[in-house]
Structure formats: C-alpha cells, structure tokens
C-alpha cells in the first residue's frame, strides 16, 4: 500500500508540466515619463531553445529578435537593441491564472516603465495595416447598431461598437479575418470575429460580423455625404458642414451644439457622424469666432442660442430637410444653450440634452471643483472654506466685491494650495470675467419649464462634472409638465459616456458605457425622427 502510494505521487509529479510561454501576446508598455505604446511578443519553443520576437506597432516594426532570454518559470528576462543603439531590457513574470506576462523595463538612455501583455487564443501574424485601411468608416448592423472603424496613426484599426459600447483594436488573424478581444488591447477571450471581402482593386466591399455562439451578420457600409454650408446671425457669417445619410427624400435634421471644448466642427464630428448614420442630416459648424466662422468667440449664452436658431432657419429652407422635424443636440455646456434656443420657438421640433446641467454655471462649477477637492480627502470644514472662497470669486463677477478684495481672495486660495483645483481667474480684470458676468448666473430651470417639444435628457451615473445626483432630479422636476420628456441615467458612464473602471489601464478599458447609443436610436425612432 505504501509502495503504490509512493508510485502514484511520483507519477503525479512527473505529470506536472512546465508553465506554457509559447504563443502570441499583445498588450501595452507604460513609461514613467507618461508616454506609452502598444507592443506584442511572440514566443516559440524548440527542443534546443526558447526564441522570441517583439513588435512595436506605432513604429511599424515587427519580428524584432529578442536577445538575452532567460526563462526560469515564472520569471522571464529578455532584451532588444533597437536600431543598433537604444537597448530595451525587460524583466517580468508569467501569471498563468491571469494569462499575462507583466513586469518592468529600462532603456539604455535612462528611461524606465512597466509592461503587461495578454495571451492570445489565436495566432497573431504580422499583417500590413495598409491592406485593410479601406475598412475605415461606419458599418450598420441592423437598424440601430453601428460599428465605427477608425485607424490610429500607425494604421491599426480601432472598432467602436455602439451596441455594446466596447472599443477595441482589430487583431488580424489573416489578411481578411480579425478578432476583437475582451478589451481595448486585450486579444482574448474573443468578443467578435470579422471577415472581409474585397473587390479586384483590394477595397473592402463587405464585412461579416460574428459574436461567439451567434450566426454571422453581414454589416452594410454606411455612406455619408458632406456639404459645406454657411448661415448668418446678426450680420455674422458662420461656416459648417452638413452631414447627410444616403437615403433620399426629406429627412429630419439636428443642429449640433457642443460643450466647453467646442471650437471647430471637427471637435464634434465623430458623434455627429454616428447620429447621421441613424438616418438624419446633422449640421456641425465652427463656433462663432473659431475656424471659418466670424465674430467674437466670447459671447453671452443668448448669442450662441441665436446662432443655433439661425442654423435651424437655414435648414428649414432646404428641399431635402423636413421643416417640421428639425431639432438641436446640446451636450454639456451646449445643454444650457439648446433649451435657450428652443424655449418659445416652435420651429425647433425636439431637443437632445446630453449631460446637460440643470443648475447655473456657478453652481455647476462649484460642485465640480469641490468634488475634486473631496477626491483628495478634504474634510467637510475644508470643503466649506473652499466653497466660500469660490462664492467670492463668482461675486466679483457680479461686481459684488472690489478688485483689492478679489486679490485677497486669490492670496487665500494660493496659500491653501488650491489654485489648480478652484481655477480662479488670475487677475481681477482678466478677460474671463466678461464670460462670467454674462453667463455664470444663468438659471436654466425657468427655460426648461417652458419647453413643450419632445426632450431626451441623458446623464452618466459616474459623471463628476455634471453630477447626476444633483442635476437629474432638477431636470425631471423642470420637465414634469412636458408629456414628451424622457430623462435617463446610464449606469457606469462618465461625462463623456466612457465606462468608468477604477484602476484599469488604458489598454484594458472597454470604451463607452453600454446603453448610450441604443437609447438614442430608440428615442429617435419613437419620435419619428429617422
């Protein structure tokens, strides 16, 4: 009995295999100086030795032979001298449970960083990204779902799936087949497989999309037309681009009003193209005083609202636009502008308010900046002190305190080390005061209460810029008499509808929170705007 037990233990020990390293791996490198880049590793084991190669996609370098390989499971060391000069020296460990190799690296010019690569369940051969560059653009899967293909500067294609919110790089498994992985640059497990068909010139003509356990779906390319347009308001000419779907006949249309980062039309183009792909014409334009639009950039909200109404008037004159179905899409700061443009103006048929504040800019900015302070562990007393200082800042905008008093407020803010968090204008006569005086005390609630057209208002549950716990109940109450108002909070979404994942590195992120675009698509269909 003892002998048989010993034999059993011995045979079990012999059956324990060496941790498996061979295969293809994809991931990311993060330098301590803040820069980063994607990377891939390919390991091959022969009877004689372990060999490996390294790919650096942004440099279009692949098959770089690795030297100094030391593999003592689970530890691995390897290096490569790039272009005969710059040495990269890696040291890491295999985690079989997590299916990763992670560790640190140093370069011969004194830089250092960390890396993490993930095992791929399928081979990842080197495929020239130029060979599938014509995949770029929008593809429709059914009525509501879109795939947005966008190349990075080095050619690799990023896919945004509006149905799931997932953003991921396409990993070629051959010249015409690709996989999407579990996250942005994590190749496995596979979330979808894509197959391309090309014409004689090599251009992609068809895309087949298959999720695990599902039948393939043929996605149809969405072709958008662009048209340069101009319109005027109070003698100022504004320039823009009208995006049209391929459908014929009179269509609904949207005037896109962006947030605080909106200057030129290209800032809002990506979301506008997604809207247009749903069957509407979408007008994007350079904000007053930016790009090809004339006028002063720093103006009261009412002037920007009048510009949006002027855009609506221009669209109403077109034969290809249905004048009864023209609305405004206002996001973030644009969420103050769009209701101001629509209230009392029945020619504006609907509003889409995306992370729109339901409080004044002073209240919203106070909330945002104090939330930053809380995130650093500030006490209630500290936050209360900062709130009083911010109130003094806004009061100077009203003319409530003098320039010498404001300078004393600045000194207190600086002494507390809060200048970067509270962001007060640096001078008592700074140009920013004009905007503050015009707009900081705008109360949106009376405007929202006057709206009679259909309204869709969307917030993100994880938004720390326009906090939903403050703004959603106010928006619901302001629109309570509007029978065609819908207010929705998207779980997990931040201010840009990105999916908030604490502690997750860039290459592991999933993209947008699910539910954003399906909500928009359904609402547009419900109100006969597609």
Short mmCIF file of C-alpha atoms in Angstrom, two decimals:
data_model
loop_
_atom_site.label_atom_id
_atom_site.label_comp_id
_atom_site.label_asym_id
_atom_site.label_seq_id
_atom_site.Cartn_x
_atom_site.Cartn_y
_atom_site.Cartn_z
CA UNK A 1 0.00 0.00 0.00
CA UNK A 2 2.82 2.40 0.92
CA UNK A 3 4.72 1.48 -2.26
CA UNK A 4 1.68 2.05 -4.51
CA UNK A 5 1.03 5.42 -2.87
CA UNK A 6 4.62 6.47 -3.48
CA UNK A 7 4.38 5.39 -7.10
CA UNK A 8 1.17 7.40 -7.50
CA UNK A 9 2.81 10.51 -6.05
CA UNK A 10 5.82 10.07 -8.30
CA UNK A 11 3.70 9.71 -11.43
CA UNK A 12 1.70 12.83 -10.44
CA UNK A 13 4.89 14.81 -10.03
CA UNK A 14 6.09 13.75 -13.46
CA UNK A 15 2.75 14.87 -14.96
CA UNK A 16 3.16 18.47 -13.73
CA UNK A 17 4.26 20.38 -16.82
CA UNK A 18 6.37 23.47 -17.17
CA UNK A 19 4.27 26.68 -17.38
CA UNK A 20 3.50 27.35 -21.03
CA UNK A 21 5.02 30.51 -22.51
CA UNK A 22 4.86 29.80 -26.24
CA UNK A 23 2.33 31.69 -28.31
CA UNK A 24 1.41 35.26 -29.19
CA UNK A 25 0.83 38.02 -26.65
CA UNK A 26 -0.48 41.58 -27.01
CA UNK A 27 -0.54 44.47 -24.59
CA UNK A 28 0.95 47.83 -23.68
CA UNK A 29 4.07 49.49 -22.30
CA UNK A 30 3.84 52.47 -19.93
CA UNK A 31 6.88 54.67 -19.39
CA UNK A 32 7.32 56.54 -16.13
CA UNK A 33 7.50 59.82 -18.06
CA UNK A 34 3.84 59.40 -19.08
CA UNK A 35 4.32 58.12 -22.62
CA UNK A 36 3.11 54.69 -23.70
CA UNK A 37 2.83 52.39 -26.71
CA UNK A 38 1.31 49.03 -27.72
CA UNK A 39 3.55 46.00 -28.01
CA UNK A 40 3.37 42.33 -28.90
CA UNK A 41 5.53 39.33 -28.05
CA UNK A 42 5.81 36.05 -29.95
CA UNK A 43 7.43 33.07 -28.19
CA UNK A 44 8.48 29.83 -29.91
CA UNK A 45 9.97 26.75 -28.20
CA UNK A 46 12.09 24.15 -29.96
CA UNK A 47 13.91 21.22 -28.42
CA UNK A 48 17.06 23.32 -28.34
CA UNK A 49 15.92 26.74 -27.16
CA UNK A 50 13.23 29.34 -26.49
CA UNK A 51 13.16 32.16 -29.03
CA UNK A 52 11.08 35.31 -29.16
CA UNK A 53 10.31 38.36 -31.25
CA UNK A 54 8.94 41.79 -30.39
CA UNK A 55 6.55 44.03 -32.33
CA UNK A 56 6.19 47.81 -31.87
CA UNK A 57 3.10 48.67 -33.98
CA UNK A 58 3.37 52.51 -33.77
CA UNK A 59 6.83 52.28 -35.37
CA UNK A 60 5.60 49.62 -37.81
CA UNK A 61 8.35 47.37 -36.52
CA UNK A 62 7.72 43.63 -36.23
CA UNK A 63 9.72 40.46 -35.82
CA UNK A 64 12.46 42.16 -33.77
CA UNK A 65 14.64 39.33 -32.47
CA UNK A 66 14.92 39.16 -28.68
CA UNK A 67 18.28 38.54 -27.02
CA UNK A 68 19.40 37.50 -23.57
CA UNK A 69 16.32 35.38 -22.98
CA UNK A 70 16.27 33.82 -19.53
CA UNK A 71 13.21 31.72 -18.70
CA UNK A 72 13.03 30.29 -15.19
CA UNK A 73 9.32 29.89 -14.64
CA UNK A 74 7.55 32.05 -13.83
CA UNK A 75 10.32 34.67 -14.34
CA UNK A 76 11.34 35.86 -17.80
CA UNK A 77 14.06 38.27 -18.93
CA UNK A 78 14.77 39.46 -22.46
CA UNK A 79 16.16 42.45 -24.32
CA UNK A 80 16.43 44.08 -27.73
CA UNK A 81 18.79 46.71 -29.06
CA UNK A 82 16.71 48.93 -31.30
CA UNK A 83 18.44 50.16 -34.47
CA UNK A 84 21.78 49.13 -33.03
CA UNK A 85 21.73 51.81 -30.31
CA UNK A 86 18.81 52.03 -27.87
CA UNK A 87 18.66 48.98 -25.61
CA UNK A 88 15.38 47.81 -24.06
CA UNK A 89 15.81 45.43 -21.14
CA UNK A 90 12.65 43.66 -19.88
CA UNK A 91 12.07 41.64 -16.72
CA UNK A 92 8.70 40.14 -15.81
CA UNK A 93 6.71 37.13 -14.73
CA UNK A 94 4.09 34.84 -16.21
CA UNK A 95 0.77 34.71 -14.38
CA UNK A 96 -0.98 31.64 -15.77
CA UNK A 97 -4.25 32.37 -13.98
CA UNK A 98 -4.45 35.92 -15.36
CA UNK A 99 -2.91 34.84 -18.69
CA UNK A 100 -0.47 37.75 -18.60
CA UNK A 101 3.23 38.50 -18.64
CA UNK A 102 3.86 41.67 -16.67
CA UNK A 103 6.89 43.44 -15.31
CA UNK A 104 9.26 46.36 -15.75
CA UNK A 105 11.72 47.56 -18.36
CA UNK A 106 14.59 50.01 -18.68
CA UNK A 107 16.25 51.65 -21.63
CA UNK A 108 19.89 52.49 -22.16
CA UNK A 109 19.08 56.22 -22.22
CA UNK A 110 17.85 56.10 -18.61
CA UNK A 111 14.09 55.72 -19.03
CA UNK A 112 12.00 53.13 -17.22
CA UNK A 113 8.48 51.79 -17.23
CA UNK A 114 6.10 48.87 -16.87
CA UNK A 115 4.57 46.48 -19.37
CA UNK A 116 1.74 43.98 -19.49
CA UNK A 117 0.88 41.62 -22.34
CA UNK A 118 -2.05 39.19 -22.56
CA UNK A 119 -2.10 35.73 -24.12
CA UNK A 120 -3.96 35.45 -27.40
CA UNK A 121 -6.07 32.35 -28.01
CA UNK A 122 -5.41 32.68 -31.74
CA UNK A 123 -2.18 33.30 -33.68
CA UNK A 124 -1.45 36.97 -34.38
CA UNK A 125 0.54 37.07 -37.62
CA UNK A 126 2.03 40.27 -38.95
CA UNK A 127 -0.41 41.86 -41.43
CA UNK A 128 0.29 45.17 -43.17
CA UNK A 129 -2.35 47.59 -41.81
CA UNK A 130 -2.45 49.36 -45.16
CA UNK A 131 -4.05 46.19 -46.57
CA UNK A 132 -7.23 46.80 -44.60
CA UNK A 133 -7.20 50.62 -44.48
CA UNK A 134 -10.37 50.76 -46.64
CA UNK A 135 -12.29 49.23 -43.73
CA UNK A 136 -12.35 52.73 -42.20
CA UNK A 137 -15.77 54.28 -41.73
CA UNK A 138 -19.22 53.33 -40.45
CA UNK A 139 -20.92 49.95 -40.81
CA UNK A 140 -24.53 49.20 -39.93
CA UNK A 141 -25.60 46.02 -38.13
CA UNK A 142 -29.36 46.12 -38.34
CA UNK A 143 -31.37 49.25 -37.74
CA UNK A 144 -29.81 50.58 -34.53
CA UNK A 145 -26.28 49.21 -34.17
CA UNK A 146 -23.18 50.74 -35.76
CA UNK A 147 -19.51 49.80 -36.00
CA UNK A 148 -17.20 52.80 -36.26
CA UNK A 149 -13.79 51.85 -37.70
CA UNK A 150 -11.04 54.40 -37.05
CA UNK A 151 -7.35 53.89 -37.89
CA UNK A 152 -4.65 55.00 -35.47
CA UNK A 153 -1.77 56.99 -36.93
CA UNK A 154 0.26 53.79 -37.38
CA UNK A 155 -2.55 52.06 -39.27
CA UNK A 156 -4.06 49.61 -36.76
CA UNK A 157 -7.85 49.83 -36.77
CA UNK A 158 -9.96 50.64 -33.71
CA UNK A 159 -13.59 49.45 -33.66
CA UNK A 160 -16.29 51.19 -31.62
CA UNK A 161 -19.45 49.08 -31.31
CA UNK A 162 -22.46 51.25 -30.40
CA UNK A 163 -24.46 48.15 -29.49
CA UNK A 164 -22.16 47.12 -26.63
CA UNK A 165 -20.13 50.29 -26.12
CA UNK A 166 -16.94 48.25 -26.50
CA UNK A 167 -13.89 49.89 -28.05
CA UNK A 168 -11.19 47.52 -29.26
CA UNK A 169 -8.34 47.13 -31.70
CA UNK A 170 -8.79 44.67 -34.52
CA UNK A 171 -6.26 41.84 -34.26
CA UNK A 172 -5.58 40.33 -37.72
CA UNK A 173 -5.51 36.55 -37.79
CA UNK A 174 -5.04 36.57 -41.58
CA UNK A 175 -5.23 39.10 -44.39
CA UNK A 176 -9.04 39.03 -44.26
CA UNK A 177 -10.00 37.79 -40.79
CA UNK A 178 -9.84 39.63 -37.47
CA UNK A 179 -10.84 39.23 -33.85
CA UNK A 180 -11.95 41.73 -31.26
CA UNK A 181 -10.81 40.82 -27.78
CA UNK A 182 -12.05 41.33 -24.25
CA UNK A 183 -10.94 44.97 -24.03
CA UNK A 184 -9.17 47.73 -25.93
CA UNK A 185 -5.85 45.92 -26.48
CA UNK A 186 -6.54 42.57 -24.87
CA UNK A 187 -6.89 39.89 -27.58
CA UNK A 188 -8.70 37.16 -25.62
CA UNK A 189 -11.28 35.95 -24.95
CA UNK A 190 -12.74 36.77 -28.33
CA UNK A 191 -15.77 39.04 -28.29
CA UNK A 192 -16.31 39.04 -32.07
CA UNK A 193 -14.85 37.75 -35.32
CA UNK A 194 -14.80 39.82 -38.51
CA UNK A 195 -14.32 38.65 -42.08
CA UNK A 196 -13.68 40.97 -45.02
CA UNK A 197 -14.47 40.64 -48.72
CA UNK A 198 -12.65 42.78 -51.27
CA UNK A 199 -13.08 43.82 -54.87
CA UNK A 200 -10.45 43.36 -57.57
CA UNK A 201 -8.75 46.58 -56.51
CA UNK A 202 -8.44 45.28 -52.96
CA UNK A 203 -11.01 47.65 -51.47
CA UNK A 204 -13.19 46.25 -48.67
CA UNK A 205 -16.72 45.77 -50.00
CA UNK A 206 -18.32 43.58 -47.33
CA UNK A 207 -17.91 42.98 -43.61
CA UNK A 208 -19.19 39.87 -41.83
CA UNK A 209 -19.52 40.20 -38.05
CA UNK A 210 -19.99 37.22 -35.73
CA UNK A 211 -20.22 37.13 -31.94
CA UNK A 212 -19.47 33.88 -30.05
CA UNK A 213 -22.31 31.39 -30.38
CA UNK A 214 -24.17 33.57 -32.91
CA UNK A 215 -24.66 33.38 -36.66
CA UNK A 216 -22.62 35.80 -38.81
CA UNK A 217 -24.27 39.12 -39.70
CA UNK A 218 -23.36 40.99 -42.85
CA UNK A 219 -22.77 44.63 -41.95
CA UNK A 220 -23.61 47.25 -44.55
CA UNK A 221 -21.28 50.16 -45.19
CA UNK A 222 -22.84 53.49 -44.22
CA UNK A 223 -22.05 56.20 -46.76
CA UNK A 224 -22.42 59.79 -45.57
CA UNK A 225 -22.41 62.80 -47.86
CA UNK A 226 -20.89 66.10 -46.79
CA UNK A 227 -21.89 69.56 -47.86
CA UNK A 228 -20.26 72.86 -46.92
CA UNK A 229 -22.84 75.41 -45.73
CA UNK A 230 -22.95 78.92 -44.30
CA UNK A 231 -25.60 80.85 -42.40
CA UNK A 232 -25.84 84.27 -40.79
CA UNK A 233 -26.93 85.74 -37.49
CA UNK A 234 -26.90 89.48 -36.79
CA UNK A 235 -24.53 90.09 -39.66
CA UNK A 236 -22.03 87.40 -38.60
CA UNK A 237 -21.37 84.52 -41.01
CA UNK A 238 -20.91 81.05 -39.55
CA UNK A 239 -19.48 78.14 -41.54
CA UNK A 240 -20.22 74.46 -41.17
CA UNK A 241 -20.68 71.04 -42.71
CA UNK A 242 -23.99 69.30 -43.26
CA UNK A 243 -23.71 65.51 -42.94
CA UNK A 244 -26.33 63.57 -44.90
CA UNK A 245 -27.23 59.86 -44.86
CA UNK A 246 -27.55 58.13 -48.22
CA UNK A 247 -31.36 57.95 -48.05
CA UNK A 248 -33.42 60.13 -50.35
CA UNK A 249 -36.41 62.30 -49.55
CA UNK A 250 -37.00 64.85 -46.83
CA UNK A 251 -35.26 63.95 -43.59
CA UNK A 252 -35.22 65.09 -40.00
CA UNK A 253 -32.20 67.19 -39.07
CA UNK A 254 -30.15 68.09 -36.00
CA UNK A 255 -28.11 71.19 -35.23
CA UNK A 256 -25.18 70.10 -33.05
CA UNK A 257 -24.18 72.45 -30.19
CA UNK A 258 -21.05 71.26 -28.40
CA UNK A 259 -19.59 71.67 -24.94
CA UNK A 260 -16.88 73.89 -23.47
CA UNK A 261 -14.24 72.28 -25.70
CA UNK A 262 -16.25 73.01 -28.87
CA UNK A 263 -14.42 75.40 -31.16
CA UNK A 264 -14.41 73.99 -34.70
CA UNK A 265 -16.75 71.47 -36.28
CA UNK A 266 -14.14 68.70 -36.17
CA UNK A 267 -14.35 68.62 -32.35
CA UNK A 268 -17.90 67.22 -32.59
CA UNK A 269 -17.63 65.36 -35.90
CA UNK A 270 -17.35 61.79 -34.55
CA UNK A 271 -20.64 61.81 -32.63
CA UNK A 272 -22.31 63.78 -35.38
CA UNK A 273 -21.39 61.09 -37.91
CA UNK A 274 -22.90 58.43 -35.65
CA UNK A 275 -26.12 60.47 -35.45
CA UNK A 276 -26.19 60.91 -39.23
CA UNK A 277 -25.67 57.17 -39.70
CA UNK A 278 -29.05 56.67 -38.00
CA UNK A 279 -30.78 58.43 -40.88
CA UNK A 280 -30.76 62.15 -40.06
CA UNK A 281 -28.96 65.13 -41.52
CA UNK A 282 -26.66 66.68 -38.92
CA UNK A 283 -25.22 70.19 -39.04
CA UNK A 284 -21.86 70.76 -37.38
CA UNK A 285 -20.29 74.19 -37.53
CA UNK A 286 -17.39 76.28 -36.31
CA UNK A 287 -18.45 78.17 -33.23
CA UNK A 288 -18.61 81.95 -33.53
CA UNK A 289 -15.07 83.32 -33.57
CA UNK A 290 -13.48 79.93 -34.35
CA UNK A 291 -12.30 78.22 -37.51
CA UNK A 292 -14.04 79.69 -40.56
CA UNK A 293 -16.78 81.43 -38.54
CA UNK A 294 -16.60 85.17 -37.96
CA UNK A 295 -17.43 87.14 -34.83
CA UNK A 296 -16.24 87.25 -31.23
CA UNK A 297 -15.74 83.90 -29.52
CA UNK A 298 -16.51 85.13 -26.02
CA UNK A 299 -20.24 85.93 -26.05
CA UNK A 300 -23.34 85.52 -23.85
CA UNK A 301 -25.29 82.25 -23.97
CA UNK A 302 -28.19 84.02 -25.68
CA UNK A 303 -25.97 84.89 -28.68
CA UNK A 304 -24.84 81.26 -29.10
CA UNK A 305 -28.53 80.25 -28.82
CA UNK A 306 -29.44 82.76 -31.52
CA UNK A 307 -26.72 81.26 -33.73
CA UNK A 308 -28.31 77.81 -33.28
CA UNK A 309 -31.74 79.22 -34.21
CA UNK A 310 -30.19 80.82 -37.30
CA UNK A 311 -28.90 77.37 -38.26
CA UNK A 312 -32.42 75.97 -37.88
CA UNK A 313 -33.81 78.74 -40.09
CA UNK A 314 -31.26 77.89 -42.78
CA UNK A 315 -32.20 74.19 -42.66
CA UNK A 316 -35.93 74.97 -42.87
CA UNK A 317 -35.41 76.49 -46.33
CA UNK A 318 -33.88 73.33 -47.80
CA UNK A 319 -35.86 70.95 -50.01
CA UNK A 320 -34.14 67.85 -48.53
CA UNK A 321 -34.95 68.71 -44.89
CA UNK A 322 -38.38 68.31 -43.31
CA UNK A 323 -39.02 71.71 -41.64
CA UNK A 324 -41.31 70.06 -39.06
CA UNK A 325 -38.53 67.75 -37.80
CA UNK A 326 -35.52 69.93 -37.00
CA UNK A 327 -34.04 69.80 -33.51
CA UNK A 328 -30.97 70.69 -31.51
CA UNK A 329 -28.45 68.37 -29.86
CA UNK A 330 -26.80 70.13 -26.92
CA UNK A 331 -24.05 68.46 -24.92
CA UNK A 332 -22.55 69.65 -21.61
CA UNK A 333 -22.29 73.47 -21.93
CA UNK A 334 -24.48 73.10 -25.01
CA UNK A 335 -27.12 71.78 -22.62
CA UNK A 336 -27.62 75.37 -21.40
CA UNK A 337 -27.68 76.70 -24.98
CA UNK A 338 -30.13 74.28 -26.63
CA UNK A 339 -33.11 74.93 -24.28
CA UNK A 340 -32.45 78.67 -24.51
CA UNK A 341 -32.67 78.39 -28.30
CA UNK A 342 -35.85 76.28 -28.23
CA UNK A 343 -38.00 77.85 -25.50
CA UNK A 344 -40.80 79.83 -27.15
CA UNK A 345 -39.66 78.83 -30.65
CA UNK A 346 -42.00 76.12 -32.01
CA UNK A 347 -39.95 75.76 -35.20
CA UNK A 348 -37.49 73.72 -33.10
CA UNK A 349 -39.19 70.34 -33.03
CA UNK A 350 -37.12 68.43 -30.45
CA UNK A 351 -34.13 68.63 -28.10
CA UNK A 352 -31.49 66.09 -27.18
CA UNK A 353 -29.77 67.21 -23.97
CA UNK A 354 -26.62 65.21 -23.26
CA UNK A 355 -25.14 65.60 -19.75
CA UNK A 356 -26.91 68.95 -19.59
CA UNK A 357 -26.65 70.92 -16.32
CA UNK A 358 -29.93 71.85 -14.65
CA UNK A 359 -28.19 74.35 -12.38
CA UNK A 360 -26.40 77.62 -13.12
CA UNK A 361 -22.78 77.56 -14.36
CA UNK A 362 -21.74 78.97 -10.97
CA UNK A 363 -23.45 76.11 -9.13
CA UNK A 364 -22.21 73.51 -11.58
CA UNK A 365 -18.59 74.71 -11.47
CA UNK A 366 -18.71 74.97 -7.69
CA UNK A 367 -19.95 71.38 -7.50
CA UNK A 368 -17.29 70.13 -9.92
CA UNK A 369 -14.36 71.88 -8.28
CA UNK A 370 -15.36 70.99 -4.74
CA UNK A 371 -15.79 67.37 -5.82
CA UNK A 372 -12.15 67.42 -6.96
CA UNK A 373 -11.17 68.68 -3.53
CA UNK A 374 -13.17 65.91 -1.82
CA UNK A 375 -11.50 63.31 -4.02
CA UNK A 376 -8.19 64.36 -2.43
CA UNK A 377 -9.54 63.57 1.04
CA UNK A 378 -10.50 67.10 2.13
CA UNK A 379 -12.62 67.38 5.29
CA UNK A 380 -16.09 68.93 5.42
CA UNK A 381 -14.62 72.03 7.05
CA UNK A 382 -12.00 72.37 4.32
CA UNK A 383 -14.62 71.97 1.58
CA UNK A 384 -16.83 74.57 3.28
CA UNK A 385 -13.91 77.02 3.36
CA UNK A 386 -13.21 76.42 -0.34
CA UNK A 387 -16.91 76.91 -1.16
CA UNK A 388 -16.87 80.35 0.49
CA UNK A 389 -13.79 81.34 -1.49
CA UNK A 390 -15.43 80.23 -4.74
CA UNK A 391 -18.55 82.19 -3.85
CA UNK A 392 -16.34 85.27 -3.51
CA UNK A 393 -14.86 84.56 -6.94
CA UNK A 394 -18.31 84.48 -8.52
CA UNK A 395 -19.35 87.59 -6.56
CA UNK A 396 -16.51 89.54 -8.15
CA UNK A 397 -18.10 88.61 -11.48
CA UNK A 398 -21.31 90.28 -10.32
CA UNK A 399 -19.41 93.32 -9.12
CA UNK A 400 -20.13 92.28 -5.54
CA UNK A 401 -16.55 92.66 -4.31
CA UNK A 402 -13.83 95.09 -5.36
CA UNK A 403 -10.58 94.33 -7.17
CA UNK A 404 -8.48 94.67 -3.97
CA UNK A 405 -10.88 92.31 -2.17
CA UNK A 406 -10.60 89.83 -5.03
CA UNK A 407 -6.81 89.92 -4.87
CA UNK A 408 -7.04 88.99 -1.19
CA UNK A 409 -9.28 86.05 -2.14
CA UNK A 410 -6.63 84.95 -4.67
CA UNK A 411 -3.95 85.14 -1.97
CA UNK A 412 -6.00 82.90 0.36
CA UNK A 413 -6.61 80.37 -2.44
CA UNK A 414 -2.91 80.32 -3.31
CA UNK A 415 -1.89 79.98 0.34
CA UNK A 416 -4.11 76.90 0.68
CA UNK A 417 -2.61 75.38 -2.48
CA UNK A 418 -5.98 75.33 -4.26
CA UNK A 419 -5.24 77.43 -7.35
CA UNK A 420 -5.25 74.47 -9.77
CA UNK A 421 -8.43 72.98 -8.24
CA UNK A 422 -10.55 76.12 -7.77
CA UNK A 423 -9.24 77.72 -11.02
CA UNK A 424 -9.94 81.38 -10.22
CA UNK A 425 -9.12 83.93 -12.96
CA UNK A 426 -5.59 85.09 -12.23
CA UNK A 427 -6.32 88.81 -12.45
CA UNK A 428 -9.16 90.99 -11.25
CA UNK A 429 -9.52 92.36 -14.80
CA UNK A 430 -8.96 89.07 -16.66
CA UNK A 431 -10.80 88.55 -19.98
CA UNK A 432 -12.62 85.57 -18.45
CA UNK A 433 -14.68 87.96 -16.31
CA UNK A 434 -16.70 89.01 -19.35
CA UNK A 435 -17.90 85.41 -19.81
CA UNK A 436 -18.53 85.04 -16.08
CA UNK A 437 -20.55 88.24 -15.91
CA UNK A 438 -22.65 87.27 -18.94
CA UNK A 439 -23.22 83.58 -18.23
CA UNK A 440 -22.16 82.35 -14.78
CA UNK A 441 -25.51 83.11 -13.15
CA UNK A 442 -27.75 81.81 -15.94
CA UNK A 443 -30.66 79.89 -14.35
CA UNK A 444 -31.75 77.09 -16.72
CA UNK A 445 -34.83 75.97 -14.77
CA UNK A 446 -37.32 78.63 -15.97
CA UNK A 447 -36.17 77.92 -19.54
CA UNK A 448 -36.55 74.15 -19.16
CA UNK A 449 -40.04 74.61 -17.66
CA UNK A 450 -41.17 76.39 -20.84
CA UNK A 451 -40.18 73.57 -23.19
CA UNK A 452 -43.09 71.89 -24.97
CA UNK A 453 -41.25 69.90 -27.65
CA UNK A 454 -40.04 66.30 -27.12
CA UNK A 455 -36.91 66.23 -24.97
CA UNK A 456 -34.39 63.45 -24.33
CA UNK A 457 -32.03 64.16 -21.41
CA UNK A 458 -29.25 61.66 -20.68
CA UNK A 459 -26.83 61.61 -17.76
CA UNK A 460 -23.99 59.30 -16.72
CA UNK A 461 -24.13 57.77 -13.25
CA UNK A 462 -20.36 58.23 -12.80
CA UNK A 463 -20.20 61.79 -14.16
CA UNK A 464 -18.24 64.01 -11.75
CA UNK A 465 -18.51 67.10 -13.98
CA UNK A 466 -22.30 67.32 -14.25
CA UNK A 467 -23.24 65.27 -11.20
CA UNK A 468 -26.42 63.23 -11.87
CA UNK A 469 -27.47 63.18 -8.22
CA UNK A 470 -27.82 66.97 -8.43
CA UNK A 471 -28.99 67.51 -12.00
CA UNK A 472 -31.28 64.57 -12.80
CA UNK A 473 -33.97 65.32 -10.15
CA UNK A 474 -33.95 69.00 -11.09
CA UNK A 475 -34.31 68.12 -14.77
CA UNK A 476 -37.19 65.73 -14.05
CA UNK A 477 -38.99 68.35 -11.99
CA UNK A 478 -38.44 71.10 -14.57
CA UNK A 479 -39.85 68.90 -17.36
CA UNK A 480 -42.71 67.34 -15.35
CA UNK A 481 -45.39 69.15 -17.38
CA UNK A 482 -43.83 68.06 -20.67
CA UNK A 483 -45.53 64.79 -21.63
CA UNK A 484 -42.85 64.08 -24.25
CA UNK A 485 -39.83 64.36 -21.96
CA UNK A 486 -37.54 61.42 -21.19
CA UNK A 487 -34.76 61.61 -18.58
CA UNK A 488 -32.37 58.67 -18.30
CA UNK A 489 -29.19 57.90 -16.35
CA UNK A 490 -26.73 55.50 -18.00
CA UNK A 491 -25.06 53.21 -15.39
CA UNK A 492 -21.27 53.47 -15.18
CA UNK A 493 -20.95 56.38 -17.65
CA UNK A 494 -18.73 59.39 -17.04
CA UNK A 495 -19.09 62.88 -18.55
CA UNK A 496 -18.05 61.67 -22.00
CA UNK A 497 -20.04 58.42 -21.56
CA UNK A 498 -16.83 56.48 -21.12
CA UNK A 499 -17.21 53.40 -18.93
CA UNK A 500 -15.59 54.18 -15.60
CA UNK A 501 -13.28 51.38 -14.48
CA UNK A 502 -11.16 52.36 -11.49
CA UNK A 503 -7.54 51.27 -11.63
CA UNK A 504 -7.83 49.88 -15.15
CA UNK A 505 -5.01 50.70 -17.52
CA UNK A 506 -5.68 52.22 -20.90
CA UNK A 507 -5.25 49.01 -22.90
CA UNK A 508 -7.71 47.16 -20.64
CA UNK A 509 -10.54 49.67 -20.93
CA UNK A 510 -13.80 48.70 -22.61
CA UNK A 511 -14.90 52.03 -24.10
CA UNK A 512 -18.32 53.60 -23.67
CA UNK A 513 -20.94 52.55 -21.18
CA UNK A 514 -23.49 50.19 -22.79
CA UNK A 515 -26.89 51.71 -23.39
CA UNK A 516 -25.96 55.18 -24.64
CA UNK A 517 -26.47 54.73 -28.37
CA UNK A 518 -29.30 52.17 -28.14
CA UNK A 519 -31.18 54.74 -26.01
CA UNK A 520 -30.59 57.48 -28.59
CA UNK A 521 -31.54 55.24 -31.52
CA UNK A 522 -34.77 54.05 -29.89
CA UNK A 523 -35.81 57.55 -28.87
CA UNK A 524 -35.30 58.90 -32.39
CA UNK A 525 -37.38 56.05 -33.82
CA UNK A 526 -40.11 56.55 -31.19
CA UNK A 527 -40.48 60.20 -32.22
CA UNK A 528 -40.44 59.50 -35.96
CA UNK A 529 -37.13 61.27 -36.48
CA UNK A 530 -35.47 58.53 -38.55
#
